[in-house]
Structures are given as C-alpha cells and as structure tokens.
PDB file of N, CA and C in Angstrom:
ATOM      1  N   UNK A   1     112.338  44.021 -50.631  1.00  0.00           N
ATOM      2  CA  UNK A   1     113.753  43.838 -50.333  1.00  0.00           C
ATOM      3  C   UNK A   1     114.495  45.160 -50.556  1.00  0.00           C
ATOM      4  N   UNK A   2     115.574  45.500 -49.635  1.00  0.00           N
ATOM      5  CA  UNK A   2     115.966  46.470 -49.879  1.00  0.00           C
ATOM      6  C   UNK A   2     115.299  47.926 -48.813  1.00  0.00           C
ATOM      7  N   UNK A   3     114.127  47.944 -48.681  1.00  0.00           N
ATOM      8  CA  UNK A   3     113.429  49.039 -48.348  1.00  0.00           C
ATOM      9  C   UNK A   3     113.650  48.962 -47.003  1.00  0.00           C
ATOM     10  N   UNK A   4     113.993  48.098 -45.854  1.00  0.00           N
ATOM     11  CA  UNK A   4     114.238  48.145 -44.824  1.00  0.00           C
ATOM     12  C   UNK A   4     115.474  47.718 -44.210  1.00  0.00           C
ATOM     13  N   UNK A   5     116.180  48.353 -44.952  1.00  0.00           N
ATOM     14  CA  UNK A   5     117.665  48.049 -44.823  1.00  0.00           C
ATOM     15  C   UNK A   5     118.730  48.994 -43.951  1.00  0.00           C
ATOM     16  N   UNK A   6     117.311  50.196 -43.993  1.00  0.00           N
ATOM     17  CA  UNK A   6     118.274  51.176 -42.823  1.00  0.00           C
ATOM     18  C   UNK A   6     117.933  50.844 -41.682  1.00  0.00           C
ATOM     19  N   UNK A   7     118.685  51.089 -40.386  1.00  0.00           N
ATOM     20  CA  UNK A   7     118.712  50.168 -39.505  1.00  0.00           C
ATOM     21  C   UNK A   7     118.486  51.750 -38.161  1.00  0.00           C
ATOM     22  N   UNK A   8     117.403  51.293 -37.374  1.00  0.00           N
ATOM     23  CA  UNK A   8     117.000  52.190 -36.417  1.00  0.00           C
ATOM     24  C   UNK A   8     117.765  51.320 -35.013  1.00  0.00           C
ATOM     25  N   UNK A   9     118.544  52.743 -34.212  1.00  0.00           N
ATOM     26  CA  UNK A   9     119.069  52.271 -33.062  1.00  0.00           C
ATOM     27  C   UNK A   9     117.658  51.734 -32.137  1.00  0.00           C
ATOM     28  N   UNK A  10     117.913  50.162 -31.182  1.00  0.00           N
ATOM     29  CA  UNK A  10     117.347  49.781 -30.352  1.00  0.00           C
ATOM     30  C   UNK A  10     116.717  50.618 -29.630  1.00  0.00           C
ATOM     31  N   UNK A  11     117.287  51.613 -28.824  1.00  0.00           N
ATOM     32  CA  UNK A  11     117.112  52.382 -28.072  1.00  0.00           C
ATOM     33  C   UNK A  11     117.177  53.749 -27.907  1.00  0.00           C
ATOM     34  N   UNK A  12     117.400  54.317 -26.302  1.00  0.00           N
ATOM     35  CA  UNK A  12     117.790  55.318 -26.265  1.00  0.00           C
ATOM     36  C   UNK A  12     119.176  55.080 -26.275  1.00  0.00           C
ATOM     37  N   UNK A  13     119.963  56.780 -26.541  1.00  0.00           N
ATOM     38  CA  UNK A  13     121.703  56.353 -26.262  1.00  0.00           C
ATOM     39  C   UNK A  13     121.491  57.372 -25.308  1.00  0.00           C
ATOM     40  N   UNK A  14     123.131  57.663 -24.890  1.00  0.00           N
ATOM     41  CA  UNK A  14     123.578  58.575 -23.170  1.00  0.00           C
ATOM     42  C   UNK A  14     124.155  60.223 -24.138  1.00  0.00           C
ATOM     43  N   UNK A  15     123.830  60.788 -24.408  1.00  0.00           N
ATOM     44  CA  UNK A  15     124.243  61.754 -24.380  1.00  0.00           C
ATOM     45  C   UNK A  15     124.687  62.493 -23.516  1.00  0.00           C
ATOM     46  N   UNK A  16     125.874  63.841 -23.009  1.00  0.00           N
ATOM     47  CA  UNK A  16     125.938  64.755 -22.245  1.00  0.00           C
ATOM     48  C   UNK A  16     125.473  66.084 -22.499  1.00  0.00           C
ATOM     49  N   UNK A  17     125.313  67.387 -22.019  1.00  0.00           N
ATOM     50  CA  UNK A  17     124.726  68.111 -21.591  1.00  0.00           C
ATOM     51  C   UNK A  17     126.461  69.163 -22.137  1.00  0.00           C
ATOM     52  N   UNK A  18     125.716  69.879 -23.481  1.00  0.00           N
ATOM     53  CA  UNK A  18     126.866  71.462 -23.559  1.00  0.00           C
ATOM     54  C   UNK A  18     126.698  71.930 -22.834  1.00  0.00           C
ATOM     55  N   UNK A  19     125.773  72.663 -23.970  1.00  0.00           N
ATOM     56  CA  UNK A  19     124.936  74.696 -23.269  1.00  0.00           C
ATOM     57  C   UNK A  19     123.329  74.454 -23.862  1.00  0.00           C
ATOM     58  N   UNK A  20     122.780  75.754 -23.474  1.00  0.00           N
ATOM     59  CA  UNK A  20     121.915  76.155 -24.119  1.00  0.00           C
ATOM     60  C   UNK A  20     122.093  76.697 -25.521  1.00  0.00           C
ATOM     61  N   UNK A  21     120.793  76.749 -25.890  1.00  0.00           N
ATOM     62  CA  UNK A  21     120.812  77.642 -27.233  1.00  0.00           C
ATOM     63  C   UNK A  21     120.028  78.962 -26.771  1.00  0.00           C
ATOM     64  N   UNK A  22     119.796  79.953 -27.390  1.00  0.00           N
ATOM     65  CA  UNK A  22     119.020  80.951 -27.290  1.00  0.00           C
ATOM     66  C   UNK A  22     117.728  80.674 -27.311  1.00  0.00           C
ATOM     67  N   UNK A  23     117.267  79.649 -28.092  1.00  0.00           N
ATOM     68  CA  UNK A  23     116.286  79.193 -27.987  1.00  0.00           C
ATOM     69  C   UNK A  23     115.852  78.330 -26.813  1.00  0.00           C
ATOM     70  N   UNK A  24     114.792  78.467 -25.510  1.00  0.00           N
ATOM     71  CA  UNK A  24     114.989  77.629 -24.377  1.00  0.00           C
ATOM     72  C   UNK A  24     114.276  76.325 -24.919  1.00  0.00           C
ATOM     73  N   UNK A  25     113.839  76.099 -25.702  1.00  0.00           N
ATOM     74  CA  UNK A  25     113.597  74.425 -26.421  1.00  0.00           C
ATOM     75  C   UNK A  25     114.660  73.458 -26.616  1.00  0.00           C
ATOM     76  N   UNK A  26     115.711  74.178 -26.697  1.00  0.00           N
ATOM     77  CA  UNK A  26     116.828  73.263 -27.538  1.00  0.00           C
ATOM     78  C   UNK A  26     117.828  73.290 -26.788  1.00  0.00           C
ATOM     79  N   UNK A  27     118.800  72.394 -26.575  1.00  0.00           N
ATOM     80  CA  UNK A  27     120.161  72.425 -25.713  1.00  0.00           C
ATOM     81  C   UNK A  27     120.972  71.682 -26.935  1.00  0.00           C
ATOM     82  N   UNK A  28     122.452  72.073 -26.332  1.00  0.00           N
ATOM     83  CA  UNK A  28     124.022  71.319 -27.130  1.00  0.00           C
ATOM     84  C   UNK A  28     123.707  70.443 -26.840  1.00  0.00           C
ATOM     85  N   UNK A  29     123.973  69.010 -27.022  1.00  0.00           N
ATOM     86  CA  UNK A  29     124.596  68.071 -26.512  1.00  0.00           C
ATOM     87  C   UNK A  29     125.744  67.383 -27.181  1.00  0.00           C
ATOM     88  N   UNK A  30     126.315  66.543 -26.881  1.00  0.00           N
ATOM     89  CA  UNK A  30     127.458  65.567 -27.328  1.00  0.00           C
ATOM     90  C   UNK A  30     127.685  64.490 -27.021  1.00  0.00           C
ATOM     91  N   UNK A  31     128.362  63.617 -27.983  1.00  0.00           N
ATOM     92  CA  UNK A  31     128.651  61.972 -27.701  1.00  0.00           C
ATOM     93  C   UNK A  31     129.726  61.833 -27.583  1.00  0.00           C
ATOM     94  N   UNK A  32     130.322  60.911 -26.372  1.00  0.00           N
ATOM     95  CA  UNK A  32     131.909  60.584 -26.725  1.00  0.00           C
ATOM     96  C   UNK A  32     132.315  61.520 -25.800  1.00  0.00           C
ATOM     97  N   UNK A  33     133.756  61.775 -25.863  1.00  0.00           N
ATOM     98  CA  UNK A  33     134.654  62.192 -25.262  1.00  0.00           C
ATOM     99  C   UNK A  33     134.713  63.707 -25.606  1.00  0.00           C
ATOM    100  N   UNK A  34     134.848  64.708 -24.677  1.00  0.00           N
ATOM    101  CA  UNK A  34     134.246  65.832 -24.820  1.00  0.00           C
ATOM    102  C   UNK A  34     135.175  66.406 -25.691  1.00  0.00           C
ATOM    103  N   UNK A  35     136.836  66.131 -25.490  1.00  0.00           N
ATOM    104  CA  UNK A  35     137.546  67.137 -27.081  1.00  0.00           C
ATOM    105  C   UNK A  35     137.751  66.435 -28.048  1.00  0.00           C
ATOM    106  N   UNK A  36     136.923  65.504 -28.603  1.00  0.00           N
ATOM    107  CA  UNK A  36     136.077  64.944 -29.873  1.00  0.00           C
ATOM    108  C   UNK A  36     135.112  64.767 -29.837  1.00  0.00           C
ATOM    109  N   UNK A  37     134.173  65.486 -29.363  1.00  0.00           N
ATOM    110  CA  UNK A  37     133.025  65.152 -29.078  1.00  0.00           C
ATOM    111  C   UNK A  37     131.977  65.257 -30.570  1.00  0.00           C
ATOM    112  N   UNK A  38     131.244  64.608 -31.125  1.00  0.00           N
ATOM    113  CA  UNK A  38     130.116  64.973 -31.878  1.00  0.00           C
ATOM    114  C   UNK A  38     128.842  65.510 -31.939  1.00  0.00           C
ATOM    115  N   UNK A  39     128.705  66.408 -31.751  1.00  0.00           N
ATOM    116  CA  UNK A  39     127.491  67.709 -31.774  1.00  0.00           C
ATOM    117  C   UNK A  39     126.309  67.192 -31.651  1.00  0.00           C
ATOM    118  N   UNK A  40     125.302  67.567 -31.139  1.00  0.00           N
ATOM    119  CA  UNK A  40     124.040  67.798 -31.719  1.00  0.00           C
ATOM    120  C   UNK A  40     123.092  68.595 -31.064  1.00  0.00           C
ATOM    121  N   UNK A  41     121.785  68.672 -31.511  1.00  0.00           N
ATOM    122  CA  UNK A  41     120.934  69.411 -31.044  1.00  0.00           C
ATOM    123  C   UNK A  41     119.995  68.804 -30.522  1.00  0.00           C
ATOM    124  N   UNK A  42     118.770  68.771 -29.195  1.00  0.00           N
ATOM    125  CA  UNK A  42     118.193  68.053 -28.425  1.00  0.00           C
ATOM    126  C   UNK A  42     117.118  69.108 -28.111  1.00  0.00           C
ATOM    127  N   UNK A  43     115.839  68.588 -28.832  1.00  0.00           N
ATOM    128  CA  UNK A  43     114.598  69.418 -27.948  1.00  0.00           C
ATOM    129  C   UNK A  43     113.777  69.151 -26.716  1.00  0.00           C
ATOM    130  N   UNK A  44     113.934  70.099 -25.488  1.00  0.00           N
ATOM    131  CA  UNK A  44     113.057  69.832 -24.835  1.00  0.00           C
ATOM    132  C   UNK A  44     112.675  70.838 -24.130  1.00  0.00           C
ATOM    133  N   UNK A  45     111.733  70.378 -22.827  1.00  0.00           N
ATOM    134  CA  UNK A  45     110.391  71.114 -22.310  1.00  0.00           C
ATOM    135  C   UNK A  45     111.648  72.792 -21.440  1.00  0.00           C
ATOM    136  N   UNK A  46     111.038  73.787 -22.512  1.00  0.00           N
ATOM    137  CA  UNK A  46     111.571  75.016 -21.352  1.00  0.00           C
ATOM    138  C   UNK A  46     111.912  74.792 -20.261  1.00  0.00           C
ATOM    139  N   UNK A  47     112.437  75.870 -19.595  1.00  0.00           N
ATOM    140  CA  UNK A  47     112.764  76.174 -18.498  1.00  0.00           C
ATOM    141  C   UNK A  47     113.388  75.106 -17.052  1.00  0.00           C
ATOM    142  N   UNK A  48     114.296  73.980 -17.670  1.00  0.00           N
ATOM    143  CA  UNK A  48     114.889  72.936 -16.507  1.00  0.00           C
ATOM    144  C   UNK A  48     116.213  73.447 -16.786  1.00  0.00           C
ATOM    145  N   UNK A  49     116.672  73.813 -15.641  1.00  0.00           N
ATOM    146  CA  UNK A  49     118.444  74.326 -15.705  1.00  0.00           C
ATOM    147  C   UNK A  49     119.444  72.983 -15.574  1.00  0.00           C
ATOM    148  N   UNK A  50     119.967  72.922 -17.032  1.00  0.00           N
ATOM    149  CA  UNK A  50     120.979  71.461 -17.024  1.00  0.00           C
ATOM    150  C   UNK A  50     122.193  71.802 -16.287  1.00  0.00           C
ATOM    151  N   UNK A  51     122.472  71.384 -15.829  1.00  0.00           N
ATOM    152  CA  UNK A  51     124.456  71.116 -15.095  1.00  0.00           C
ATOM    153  C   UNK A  51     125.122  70.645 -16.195  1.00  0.00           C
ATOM    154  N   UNK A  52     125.963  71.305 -16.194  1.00  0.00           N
ATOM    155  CA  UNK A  52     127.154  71.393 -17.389  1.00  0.00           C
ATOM    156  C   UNK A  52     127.589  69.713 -16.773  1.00  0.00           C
ATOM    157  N   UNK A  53     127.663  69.216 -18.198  1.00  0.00           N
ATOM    158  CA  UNK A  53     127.699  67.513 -18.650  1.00  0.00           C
ATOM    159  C   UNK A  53     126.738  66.714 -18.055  1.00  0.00           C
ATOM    160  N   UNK A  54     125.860  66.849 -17.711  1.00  0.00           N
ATOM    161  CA  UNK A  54     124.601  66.414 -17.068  1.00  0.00           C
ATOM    162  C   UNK A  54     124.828  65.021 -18.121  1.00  0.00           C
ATOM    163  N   UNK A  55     123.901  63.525 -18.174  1.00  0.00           N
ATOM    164  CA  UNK A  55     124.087  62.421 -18.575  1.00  0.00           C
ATOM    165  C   UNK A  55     122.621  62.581 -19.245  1.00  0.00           C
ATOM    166  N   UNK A  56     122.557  63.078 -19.999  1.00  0.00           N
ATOM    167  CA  UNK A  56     121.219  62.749 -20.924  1.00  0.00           C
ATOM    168  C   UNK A  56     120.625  61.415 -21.819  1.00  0.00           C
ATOM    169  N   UNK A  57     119.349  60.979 -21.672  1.00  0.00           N
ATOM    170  CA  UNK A  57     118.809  59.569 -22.415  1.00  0.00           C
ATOM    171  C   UNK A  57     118.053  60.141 -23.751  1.00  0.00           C
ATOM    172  N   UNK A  58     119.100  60.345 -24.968  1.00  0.00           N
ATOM    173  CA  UNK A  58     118.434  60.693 -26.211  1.00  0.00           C
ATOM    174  C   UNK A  58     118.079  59.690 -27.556  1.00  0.00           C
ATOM    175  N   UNK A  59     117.037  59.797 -27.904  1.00  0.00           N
ATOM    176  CA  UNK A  59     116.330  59.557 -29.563  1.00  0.00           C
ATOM    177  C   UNK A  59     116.279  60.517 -30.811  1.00  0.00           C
ATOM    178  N   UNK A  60     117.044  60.024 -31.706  1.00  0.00           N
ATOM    179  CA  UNK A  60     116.929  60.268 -32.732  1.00  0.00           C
ATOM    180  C   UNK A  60     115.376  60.923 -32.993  1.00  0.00           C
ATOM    181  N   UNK A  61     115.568  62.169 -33.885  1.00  0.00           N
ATOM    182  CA  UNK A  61     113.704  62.814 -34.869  1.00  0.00           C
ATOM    183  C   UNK A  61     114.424  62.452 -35.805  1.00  0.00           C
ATOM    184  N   UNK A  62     113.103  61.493 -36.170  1.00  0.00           N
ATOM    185  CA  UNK A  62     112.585  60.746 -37.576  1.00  0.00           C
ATOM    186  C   UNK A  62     112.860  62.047 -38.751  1.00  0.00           C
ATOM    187  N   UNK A  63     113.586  61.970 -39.721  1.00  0.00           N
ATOM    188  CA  UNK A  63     113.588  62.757 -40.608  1.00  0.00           C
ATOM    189  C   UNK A  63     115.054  64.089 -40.295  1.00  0.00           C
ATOM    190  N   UNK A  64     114.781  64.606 -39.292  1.00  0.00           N
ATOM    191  CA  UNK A  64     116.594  65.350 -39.037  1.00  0.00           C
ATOM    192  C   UNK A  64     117.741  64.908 -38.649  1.00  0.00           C
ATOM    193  N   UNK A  65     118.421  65.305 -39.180  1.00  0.00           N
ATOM    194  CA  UNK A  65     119.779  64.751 -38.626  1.00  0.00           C
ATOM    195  C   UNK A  65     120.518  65.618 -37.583  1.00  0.00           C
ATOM    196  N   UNK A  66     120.780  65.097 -36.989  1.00  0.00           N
ATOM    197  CA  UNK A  66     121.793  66.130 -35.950  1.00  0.00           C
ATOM    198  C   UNK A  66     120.462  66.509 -35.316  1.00  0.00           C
ATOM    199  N   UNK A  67     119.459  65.682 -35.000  1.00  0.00           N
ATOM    200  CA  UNK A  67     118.138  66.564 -33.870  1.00  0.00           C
ATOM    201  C   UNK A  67     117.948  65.345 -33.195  1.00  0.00           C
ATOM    202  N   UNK A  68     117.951  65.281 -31.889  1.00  0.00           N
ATOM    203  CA  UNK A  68     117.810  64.169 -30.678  1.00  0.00           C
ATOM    204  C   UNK A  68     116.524  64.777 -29.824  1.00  0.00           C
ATOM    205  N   UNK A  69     115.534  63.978 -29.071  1.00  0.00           N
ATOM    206  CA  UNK A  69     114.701  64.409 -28.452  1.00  0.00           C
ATOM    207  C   UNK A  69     115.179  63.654 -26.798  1.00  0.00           C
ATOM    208  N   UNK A  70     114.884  63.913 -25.793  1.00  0.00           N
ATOM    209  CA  UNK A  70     114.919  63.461 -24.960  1.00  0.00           C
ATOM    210  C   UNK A  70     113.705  62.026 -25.010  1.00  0.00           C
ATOM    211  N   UNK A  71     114.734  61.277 -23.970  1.00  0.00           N
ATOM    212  CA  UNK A  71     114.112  59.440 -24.011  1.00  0.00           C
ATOM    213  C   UNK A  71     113.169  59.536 -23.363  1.00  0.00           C
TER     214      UNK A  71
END
C-alpha cells in the first residue's frame, strides 16, 4: 500500500514543436498555449527538420523530469 500511488499518464500527450537544441537529438517542445507555455526537452532520431509548432505525440523518460521521448 502506498507504493503505487504515483500515477503514470495513460498515454501519449500532444506536444508542439519550439526549436532545436545544438544538440541534433533533442528539440524544445511545449504544452499549452504558447505565451504560457511549459518547457521541455524531447529526444529524437537526428536529422528530421520540424516546422515551427509542428503537433508532436510525447512520453514521459522514466526517471527525468522535463525529458519527453517521442510516442
């Protein structure tokens, strides 16, 4: 009792599409409304050129916060 009390989202959620990072693994993304938007960081496969606000399908990495992987 107790030990499974934190609660994992169903699914994927919709993220949008910042920028890049310098790093080509990783892109901005954000939730919500873009001038409140809430941050995060999203790893994926090099070299696909996103369109600024592109509609991304992201998951939570087990263990970071603020790190989303593509769905």
């Amino acid at each position: 009792e107790g030990l499974e009390s934190k609660v994992e989202p169903a699914g994927p959620v919709e993220a949008r599409f910042l920028k890049p990072f310098p790093n080509p693994r990783l892109i901005c993304i954000y939730f919500g409304e873009r001038k409140d938007a809430k941050m995060a960081k999203c790893v994926v496969k090099p070299g696909k050129n996103w369109q600024p606000n592109a509609r991304v399908m992201v998951l939570p990495v087990e263990g970071e916060d603020e790190l989303y992987r593509l769905a």
